[in-house]
Coordinates of C-alpha atoms in Angstrom, one line a residue:
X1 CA 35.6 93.1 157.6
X2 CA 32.5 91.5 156.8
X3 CA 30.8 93.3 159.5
X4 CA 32.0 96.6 157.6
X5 CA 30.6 95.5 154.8
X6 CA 27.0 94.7 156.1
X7 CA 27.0 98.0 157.7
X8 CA 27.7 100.2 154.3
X9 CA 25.1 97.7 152.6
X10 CA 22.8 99.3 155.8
X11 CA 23.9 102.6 155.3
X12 CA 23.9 102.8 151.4
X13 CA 22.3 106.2 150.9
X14 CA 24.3 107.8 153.9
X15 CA 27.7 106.5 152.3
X16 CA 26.7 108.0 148.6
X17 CA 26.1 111.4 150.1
X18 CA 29.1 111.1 151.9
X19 CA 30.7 110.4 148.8
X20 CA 29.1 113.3 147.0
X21 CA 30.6 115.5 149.8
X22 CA 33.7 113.8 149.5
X23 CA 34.1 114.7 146.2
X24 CA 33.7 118.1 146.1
X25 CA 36.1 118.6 149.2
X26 CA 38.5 116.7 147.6
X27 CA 38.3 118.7 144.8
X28 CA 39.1 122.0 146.3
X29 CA 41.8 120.2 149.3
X30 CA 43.2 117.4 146.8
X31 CA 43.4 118.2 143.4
X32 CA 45.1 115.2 142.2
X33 CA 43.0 112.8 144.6
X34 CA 40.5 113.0 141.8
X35 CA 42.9 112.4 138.6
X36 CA 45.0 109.5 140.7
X37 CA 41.4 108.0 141.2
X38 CA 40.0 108.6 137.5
X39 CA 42.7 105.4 136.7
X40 CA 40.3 103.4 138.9
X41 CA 37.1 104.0 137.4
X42 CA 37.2 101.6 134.6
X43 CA 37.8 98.3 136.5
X44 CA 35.8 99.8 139.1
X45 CA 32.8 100.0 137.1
X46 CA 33.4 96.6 135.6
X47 CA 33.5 95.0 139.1
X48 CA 30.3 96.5 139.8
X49 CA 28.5 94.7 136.8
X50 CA 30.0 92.3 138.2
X51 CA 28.8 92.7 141.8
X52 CA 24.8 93.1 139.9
X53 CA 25.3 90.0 138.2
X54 CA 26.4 88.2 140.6
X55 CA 24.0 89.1 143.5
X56 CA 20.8 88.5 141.5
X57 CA 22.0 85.1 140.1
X58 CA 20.6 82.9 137.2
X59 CA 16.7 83.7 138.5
X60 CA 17.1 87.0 138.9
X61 CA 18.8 87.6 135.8
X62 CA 16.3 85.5 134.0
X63 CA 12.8 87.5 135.3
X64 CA 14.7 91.0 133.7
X65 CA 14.6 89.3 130.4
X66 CA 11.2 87.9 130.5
X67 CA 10.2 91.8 129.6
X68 CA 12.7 91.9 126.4
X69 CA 10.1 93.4 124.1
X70 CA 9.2 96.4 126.4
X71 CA 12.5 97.0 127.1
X72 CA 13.6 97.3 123.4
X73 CA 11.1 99.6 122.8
X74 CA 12.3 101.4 126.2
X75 CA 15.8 101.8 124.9
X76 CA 14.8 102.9 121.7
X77 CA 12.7 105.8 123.1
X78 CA 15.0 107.3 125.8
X79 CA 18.3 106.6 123.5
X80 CA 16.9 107.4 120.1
X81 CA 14.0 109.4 120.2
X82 CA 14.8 111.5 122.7
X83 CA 18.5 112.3 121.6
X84 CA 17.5 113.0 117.8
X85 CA 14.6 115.7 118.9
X86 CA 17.1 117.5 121.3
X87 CA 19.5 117.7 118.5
X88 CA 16.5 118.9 116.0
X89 CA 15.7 121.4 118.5
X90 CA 19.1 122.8 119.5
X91 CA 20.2 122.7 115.5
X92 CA 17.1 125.2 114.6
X93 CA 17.8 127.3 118.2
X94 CA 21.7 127.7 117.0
X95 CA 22.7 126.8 120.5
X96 CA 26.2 125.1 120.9
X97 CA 27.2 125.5 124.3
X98 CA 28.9 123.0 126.2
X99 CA 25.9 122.1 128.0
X100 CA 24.2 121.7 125.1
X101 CA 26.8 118.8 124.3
X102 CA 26.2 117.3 127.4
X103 CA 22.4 117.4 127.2
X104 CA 22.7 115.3 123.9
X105 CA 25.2 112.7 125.1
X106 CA 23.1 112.3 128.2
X107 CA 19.7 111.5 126.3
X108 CA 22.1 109.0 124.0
X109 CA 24.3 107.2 126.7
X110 CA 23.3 104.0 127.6
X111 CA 22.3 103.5 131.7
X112 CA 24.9 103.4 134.3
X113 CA 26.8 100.2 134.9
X114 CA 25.6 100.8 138.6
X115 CA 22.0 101.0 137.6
X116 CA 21.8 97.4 139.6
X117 CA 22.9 98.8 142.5
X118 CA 21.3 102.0 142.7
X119 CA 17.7 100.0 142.3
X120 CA 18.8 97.4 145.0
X121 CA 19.5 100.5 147.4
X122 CA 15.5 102.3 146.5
X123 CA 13.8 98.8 146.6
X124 CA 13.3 99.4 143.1
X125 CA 13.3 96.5 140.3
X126 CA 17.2 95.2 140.0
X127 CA 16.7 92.8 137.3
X128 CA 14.7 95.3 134.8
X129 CA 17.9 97.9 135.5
X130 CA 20.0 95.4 134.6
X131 CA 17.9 94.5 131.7
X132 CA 17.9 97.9 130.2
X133 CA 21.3 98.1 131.2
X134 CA 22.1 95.1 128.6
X135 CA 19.7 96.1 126.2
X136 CA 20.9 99.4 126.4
X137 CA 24.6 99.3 125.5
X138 CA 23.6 96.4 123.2
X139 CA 21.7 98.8 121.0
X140 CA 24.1 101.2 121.6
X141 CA 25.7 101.4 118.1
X142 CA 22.5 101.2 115.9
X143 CA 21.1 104.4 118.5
X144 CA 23.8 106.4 119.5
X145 CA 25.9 106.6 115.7
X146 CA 22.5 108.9 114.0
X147 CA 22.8 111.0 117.2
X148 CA 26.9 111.6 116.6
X149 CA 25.7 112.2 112.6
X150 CA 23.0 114.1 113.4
X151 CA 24.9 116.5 115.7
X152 CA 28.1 118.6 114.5
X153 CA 31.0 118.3 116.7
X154 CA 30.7 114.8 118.5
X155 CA 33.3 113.3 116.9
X156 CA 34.0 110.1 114.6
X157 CA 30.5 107.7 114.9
X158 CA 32.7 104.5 114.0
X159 CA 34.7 105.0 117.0
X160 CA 31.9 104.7 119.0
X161 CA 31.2 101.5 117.0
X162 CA 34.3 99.7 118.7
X163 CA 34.3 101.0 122.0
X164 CA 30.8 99.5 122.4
X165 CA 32.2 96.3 121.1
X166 CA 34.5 96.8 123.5
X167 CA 32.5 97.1 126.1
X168 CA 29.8 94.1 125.0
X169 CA 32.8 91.8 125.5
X170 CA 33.6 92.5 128.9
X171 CA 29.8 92.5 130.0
X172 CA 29.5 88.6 128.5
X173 CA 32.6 87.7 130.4
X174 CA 31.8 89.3 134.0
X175 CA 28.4 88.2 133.6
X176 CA 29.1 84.7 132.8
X177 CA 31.6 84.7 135.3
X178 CA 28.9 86.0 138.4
X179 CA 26.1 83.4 136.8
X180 CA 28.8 80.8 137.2
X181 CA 29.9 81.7 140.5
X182 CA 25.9 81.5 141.8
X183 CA 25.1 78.6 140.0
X184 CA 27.9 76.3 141.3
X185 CA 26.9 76.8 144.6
X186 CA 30.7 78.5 145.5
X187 CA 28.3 82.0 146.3
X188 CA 25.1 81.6 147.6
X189 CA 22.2 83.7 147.9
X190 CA 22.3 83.6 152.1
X191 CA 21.5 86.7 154.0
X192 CA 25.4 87.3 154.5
X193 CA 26.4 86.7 150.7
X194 CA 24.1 89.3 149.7
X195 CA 25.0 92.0 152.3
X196 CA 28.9 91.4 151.6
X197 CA 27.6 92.3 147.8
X198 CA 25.8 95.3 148.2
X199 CA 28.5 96.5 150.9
X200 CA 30.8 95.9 148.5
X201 CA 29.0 97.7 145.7
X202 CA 28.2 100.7 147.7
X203 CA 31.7 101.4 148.8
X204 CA 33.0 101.1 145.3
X205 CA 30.5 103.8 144.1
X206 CA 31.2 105.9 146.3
X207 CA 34.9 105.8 145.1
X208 CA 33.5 106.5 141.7
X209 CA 31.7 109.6 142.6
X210 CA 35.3 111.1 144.1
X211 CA 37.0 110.1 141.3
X212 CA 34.9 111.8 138.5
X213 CA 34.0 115.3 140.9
X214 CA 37.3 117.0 140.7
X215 CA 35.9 120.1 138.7
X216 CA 32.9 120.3 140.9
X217 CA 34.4 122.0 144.1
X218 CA 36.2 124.5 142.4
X219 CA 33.3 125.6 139.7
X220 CA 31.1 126.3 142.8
X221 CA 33.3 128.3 144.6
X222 CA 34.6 130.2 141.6
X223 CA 30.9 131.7 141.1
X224 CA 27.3 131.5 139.8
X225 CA 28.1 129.8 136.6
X226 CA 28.8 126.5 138.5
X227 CA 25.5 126.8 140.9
X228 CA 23.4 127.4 137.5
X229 CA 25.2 124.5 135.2
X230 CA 24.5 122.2 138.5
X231 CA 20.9 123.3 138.8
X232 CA 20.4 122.1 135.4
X233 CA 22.1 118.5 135.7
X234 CA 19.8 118.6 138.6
X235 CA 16.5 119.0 136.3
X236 CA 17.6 116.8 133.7
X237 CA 18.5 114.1 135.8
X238 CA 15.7 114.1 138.1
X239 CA 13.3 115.4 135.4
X240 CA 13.7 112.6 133.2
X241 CA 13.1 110.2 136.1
X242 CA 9.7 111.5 136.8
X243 CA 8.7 111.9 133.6
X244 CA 9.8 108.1 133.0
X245 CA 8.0 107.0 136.0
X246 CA 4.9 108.9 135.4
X247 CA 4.5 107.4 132.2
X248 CA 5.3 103.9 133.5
X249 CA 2.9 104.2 137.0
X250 CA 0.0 101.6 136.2
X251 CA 1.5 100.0 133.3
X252 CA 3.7 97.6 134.6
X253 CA 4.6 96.8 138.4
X254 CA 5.8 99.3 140.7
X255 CA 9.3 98.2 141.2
X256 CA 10.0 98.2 137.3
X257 CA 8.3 101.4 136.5
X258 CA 10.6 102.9 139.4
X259 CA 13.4 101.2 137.9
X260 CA 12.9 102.3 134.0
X261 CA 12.6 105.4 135.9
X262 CA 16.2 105.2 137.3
X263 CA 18.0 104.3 134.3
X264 CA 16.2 106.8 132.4
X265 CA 17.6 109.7 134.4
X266 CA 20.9 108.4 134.9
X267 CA 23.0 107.8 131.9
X268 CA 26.4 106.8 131.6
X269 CA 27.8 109.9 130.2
X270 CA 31.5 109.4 130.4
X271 CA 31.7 106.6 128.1
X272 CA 31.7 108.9 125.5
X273 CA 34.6 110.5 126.3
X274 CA 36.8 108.2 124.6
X275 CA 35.7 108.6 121.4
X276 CA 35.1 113.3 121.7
X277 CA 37.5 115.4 120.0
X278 CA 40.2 116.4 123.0
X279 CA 39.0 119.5 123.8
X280 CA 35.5 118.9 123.8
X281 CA 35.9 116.1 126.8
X282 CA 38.3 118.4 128.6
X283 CA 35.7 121.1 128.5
X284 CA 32.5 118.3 129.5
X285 CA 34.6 116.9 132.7
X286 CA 32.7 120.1 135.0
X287 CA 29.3 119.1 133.1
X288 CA 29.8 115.2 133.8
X289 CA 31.1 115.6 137.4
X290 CA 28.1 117.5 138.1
X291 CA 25.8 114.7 136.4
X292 CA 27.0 112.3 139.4
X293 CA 25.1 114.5 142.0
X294 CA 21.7 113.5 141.2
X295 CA 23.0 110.0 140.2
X296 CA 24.1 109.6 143.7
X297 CA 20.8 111.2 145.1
X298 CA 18.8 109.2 143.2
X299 CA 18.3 106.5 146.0
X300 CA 17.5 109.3 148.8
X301 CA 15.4 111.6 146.7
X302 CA 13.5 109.1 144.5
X303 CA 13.2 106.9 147.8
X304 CA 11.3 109.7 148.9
X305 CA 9.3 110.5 146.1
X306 CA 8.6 106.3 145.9
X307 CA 7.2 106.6 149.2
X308 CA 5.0 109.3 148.6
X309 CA 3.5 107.9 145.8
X310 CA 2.6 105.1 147.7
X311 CA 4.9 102.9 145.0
X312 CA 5.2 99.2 146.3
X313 CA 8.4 98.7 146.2
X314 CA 10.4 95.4 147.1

């Protein structure tokens, strides 16, 4: 078993694409695979907060934090700003399609829960992912509730409120749980330790990506209006990485710059959905499966792009 393990922590951007393809076959083969699996996601993501913690350990955790003021000011831009001027600009434009609704909860979801793991897999800067990561759904309510004001349709802003409450609560506990397991020696930071974590991490978003691509094989098979809708999760998602990056090259290290990058692009979308009118998250599950593809490319495609830039990475 634990040689398993090592060997998906090896092969970490292999098993996400296989995941990806997984996903979309399962889709079209095994409709309910994907709703059976969508039970799973919940404790699935909060195990792999857990994993994050718990592999970087008290140090690790401790040099994300040291940046505190840059990362405030991070959150503030990609979950504020950035929201509030898409609504401003799709108010005046009249435009209320469902990707339109998608766009917006994008730009105002906090990062990924596997934000950790995706920067562990592209060298990039774990601890500041994890940092925005806090930081992020931390300031959640204050950034996210003039967004669902802002913009007709989102549903009840006090909702969000407690869900991110919610959600606060169980990052404290898993957190103090995997700094408590590291600092009293019971998990150690040995070359094993770490690759039974990341094996462990990988395998379980891969399971993710399944779970939440049920819509995807169908929309592309049914026709053009699938292949366009993913083209644009594509841009957004990759787009906001590079922009991110690019402003971030030369200001700070390498590995964090690539990292701010990361969590800019890849947003954790379906937390929303507990708190959107019925309808409105039925009608986003196509839009939101699609958003996993370039999550899961990220470590593949922005590897690639790191290398290119010449990016020192660790």
């Amino acid at each position: 078993m634990i040689q398993a393990l090592a060997y998906l922590a090896r092969q970490g951007r292999q098993v996400l694409l296989a995941g990806l393809v997984l996903g979309v076959l399962a889709g079209l083969a095994l409709p309910d695979l994907a709703g059976t699996l969508q039970k799973l996601v919940a404790p699935v993501v909060v195990i792999l907060l857990f994993l994050a913690v718990l592999r970087l350990g008290p140090e690790g955790v401790r040099a994300g934090l040291a940046g505190w003021r840059a990362g405030v000011l991070s959150v503030l831009a990609l979950q504020l700003l950035l929201p509030c001027l898409a609504v401003g600009v799709l108010l005046v434009l009249q435009v209320e399609a469902i990707w339109a609704f998608g766009l917006v909860l994008v730009l105002a979801a906090a990062p990924i829960s596997g934000s950790p793991n995706l920067a562990i897999m592209s060298g990039a800067s774990a601890p500041t992912a994890l940092r925005q990561l806090v930081m992020g759904t931390l300031l959640l309510p204050a950034t996210a509730l003039p967004v669902f004001l802002l913009m007709p349709g989102l549903g009840a802003p006090a909702e969000v409120f407690v869900i991110v409450l919610r959600l606060l609560a169980v990052i404290a506990a898993v957190g103090a749980l995997g700094l408590w397991l590291r600092a009293s020696g019971l998990v150690t930071a040995s070359a094993r330790s770490l690759s039974v974590i990341d094996g462990c991490a990988t395998l379980l978003l891969a399971l993710i990506v399944i779970a939440l691509m049920g819509a995807v094989g169908p929309a592309l098979v049914q026709g053009v209006q699938g292949w366009g809708l993913l083209l644009g999760v594509l841009v957004l998602g990759f787009g906001l990485q590079m922009v991110t990056l690019l402003a971030a090259y030369g200001r700070m290290p390498d590995e964090q710059a690539a990292a701010l990058g990361q969590v800019a692009g890849n947003r954790n979308i379906a937390f929303f959905l507990g708190v959107l009118p019925p309808a409105l998250a039925s009608d986003l599950m196509l839009f939101i499966g699609l958003y996993q593809i370039p999550m899961y490319l990220t470590p593949a495609v922005m590897g690639w792009v790191y290398a290119r830039k010449g990016l020192r990475l660790g």
